[in-house]
mmCIF file of C-alpha atoms in Angstrom:
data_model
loop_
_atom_site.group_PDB
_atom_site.id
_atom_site.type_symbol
_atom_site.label_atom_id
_atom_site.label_comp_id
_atom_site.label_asym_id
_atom_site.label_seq_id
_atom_site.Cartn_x
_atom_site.Cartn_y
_atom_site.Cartn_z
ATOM 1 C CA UNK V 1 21.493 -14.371 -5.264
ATOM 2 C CA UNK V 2 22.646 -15.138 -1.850
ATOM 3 C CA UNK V 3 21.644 -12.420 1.375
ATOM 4 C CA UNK V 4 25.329 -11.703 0.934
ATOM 5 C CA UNK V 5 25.181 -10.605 -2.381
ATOM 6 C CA UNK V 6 21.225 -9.813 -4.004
ATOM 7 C CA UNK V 7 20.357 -7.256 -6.618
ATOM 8 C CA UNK V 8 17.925 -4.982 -5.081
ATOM 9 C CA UNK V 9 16.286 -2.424 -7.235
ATOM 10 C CA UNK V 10 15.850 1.151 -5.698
ATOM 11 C CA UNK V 11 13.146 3.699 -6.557
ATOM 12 C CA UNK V 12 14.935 5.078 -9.698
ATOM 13 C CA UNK V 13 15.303 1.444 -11.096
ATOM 14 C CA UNK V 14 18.480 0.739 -10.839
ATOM 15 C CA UNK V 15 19.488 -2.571 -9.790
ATOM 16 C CA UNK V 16 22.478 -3.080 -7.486
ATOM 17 C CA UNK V 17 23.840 -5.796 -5.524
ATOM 18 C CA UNK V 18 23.446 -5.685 -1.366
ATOM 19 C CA UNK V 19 23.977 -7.598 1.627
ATOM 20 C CA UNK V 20 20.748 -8.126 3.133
ATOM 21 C CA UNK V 21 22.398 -9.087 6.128
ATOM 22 C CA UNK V 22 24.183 -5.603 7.068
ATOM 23 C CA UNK V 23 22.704 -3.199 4.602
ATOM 24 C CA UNK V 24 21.006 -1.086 6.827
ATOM 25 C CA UNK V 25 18.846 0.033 3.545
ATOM 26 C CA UNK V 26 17.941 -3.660 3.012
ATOM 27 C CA UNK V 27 17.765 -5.326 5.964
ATOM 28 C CA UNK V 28 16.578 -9.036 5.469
ATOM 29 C CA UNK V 29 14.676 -8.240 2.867
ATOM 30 C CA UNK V 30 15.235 -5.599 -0.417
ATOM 31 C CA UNK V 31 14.076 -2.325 0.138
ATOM 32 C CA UNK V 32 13.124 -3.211 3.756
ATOM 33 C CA UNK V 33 14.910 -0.211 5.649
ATOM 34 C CA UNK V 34 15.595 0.096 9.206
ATOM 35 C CA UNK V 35 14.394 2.756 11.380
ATOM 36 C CA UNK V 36 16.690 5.340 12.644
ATOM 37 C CA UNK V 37 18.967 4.530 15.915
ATOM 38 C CA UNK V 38 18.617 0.561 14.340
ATOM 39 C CA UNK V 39 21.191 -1.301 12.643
ATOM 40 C CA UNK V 40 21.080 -4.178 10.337
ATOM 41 C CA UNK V 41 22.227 -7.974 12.158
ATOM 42 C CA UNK V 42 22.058 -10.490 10.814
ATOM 43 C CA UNK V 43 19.189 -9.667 8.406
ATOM 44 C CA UNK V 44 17.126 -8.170 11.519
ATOM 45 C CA UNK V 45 16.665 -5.189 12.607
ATOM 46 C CA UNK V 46 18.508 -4.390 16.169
ATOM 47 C CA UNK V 47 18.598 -1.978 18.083
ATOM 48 C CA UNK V 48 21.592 -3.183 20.773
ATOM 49 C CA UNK V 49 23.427 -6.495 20.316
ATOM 50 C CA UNK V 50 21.115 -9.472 17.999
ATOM 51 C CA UNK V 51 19.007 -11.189 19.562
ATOM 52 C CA UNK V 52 19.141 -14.841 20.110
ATOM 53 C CA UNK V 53 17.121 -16.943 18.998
ATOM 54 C CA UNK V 54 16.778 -14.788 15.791
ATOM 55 C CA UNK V 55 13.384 -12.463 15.516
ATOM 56 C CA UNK V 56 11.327 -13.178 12.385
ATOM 57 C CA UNK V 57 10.153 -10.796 10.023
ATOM 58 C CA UNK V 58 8.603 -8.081 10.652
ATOM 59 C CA UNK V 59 9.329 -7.678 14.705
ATOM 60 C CA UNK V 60 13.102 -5.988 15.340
ATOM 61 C CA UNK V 61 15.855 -7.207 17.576
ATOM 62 C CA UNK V 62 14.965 -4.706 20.751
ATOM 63 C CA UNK V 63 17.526 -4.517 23.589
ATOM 64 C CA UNK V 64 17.561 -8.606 23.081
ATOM 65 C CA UNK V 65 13.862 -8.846 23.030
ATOM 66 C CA UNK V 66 11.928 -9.641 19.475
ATOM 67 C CA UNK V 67 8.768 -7.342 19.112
ATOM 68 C CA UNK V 68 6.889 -5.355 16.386
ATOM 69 C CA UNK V 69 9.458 -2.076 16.272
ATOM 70 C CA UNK V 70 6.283 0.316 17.483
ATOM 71 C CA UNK V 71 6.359 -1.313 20.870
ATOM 72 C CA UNK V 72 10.485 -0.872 20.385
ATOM 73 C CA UNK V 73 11.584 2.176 23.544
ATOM 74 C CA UNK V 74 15.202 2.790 24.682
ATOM 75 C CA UNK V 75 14.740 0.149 27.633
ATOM 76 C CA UNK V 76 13.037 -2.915 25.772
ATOM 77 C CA UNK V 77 10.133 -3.756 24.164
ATOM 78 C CA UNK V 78 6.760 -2.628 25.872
ATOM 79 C CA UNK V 79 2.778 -3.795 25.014
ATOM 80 C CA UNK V 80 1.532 0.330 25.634
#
């Protein structure tokens, strides 16, 4: 499929189709979910607006700053 529509199987098996660009459940990737507070754009995690250029997988959108989401805090992303 396309990110817009893929068939992601969950942990029961069942196979249903989601948008791997929004799905917050399958974000960029199925089964990939983002943490809490995050939301899915673009296929990346975010937490505030998307970041630009796009972050690759695995680092998260953070307050417009790509970074691996344990460095992710309310301000940014931060190395401690």
């Amino acid at each position: 499929g396309t990110a817009e529509a893929t068939c992601c199987t969950d942990a029961t098996g069942v196979a249903l189709c989601r948008n791997l660009l929004t799905s917050r459940a399958h974000c960029g990737a199925c089964n990939f979910a983002c943490p809490a507070g995050f939301s899915c754009l673009d296929g990346v995690c975010s937490l505030g607006d998307a970041c630009s250029p796009r972050c690759v997988f695995p680092d998260v959108c953070c307050r417009n700053e790509c970074c691996d989401v344990s460095f992710c805090r309310d301000d940014g992303c931060t190395s401690m």
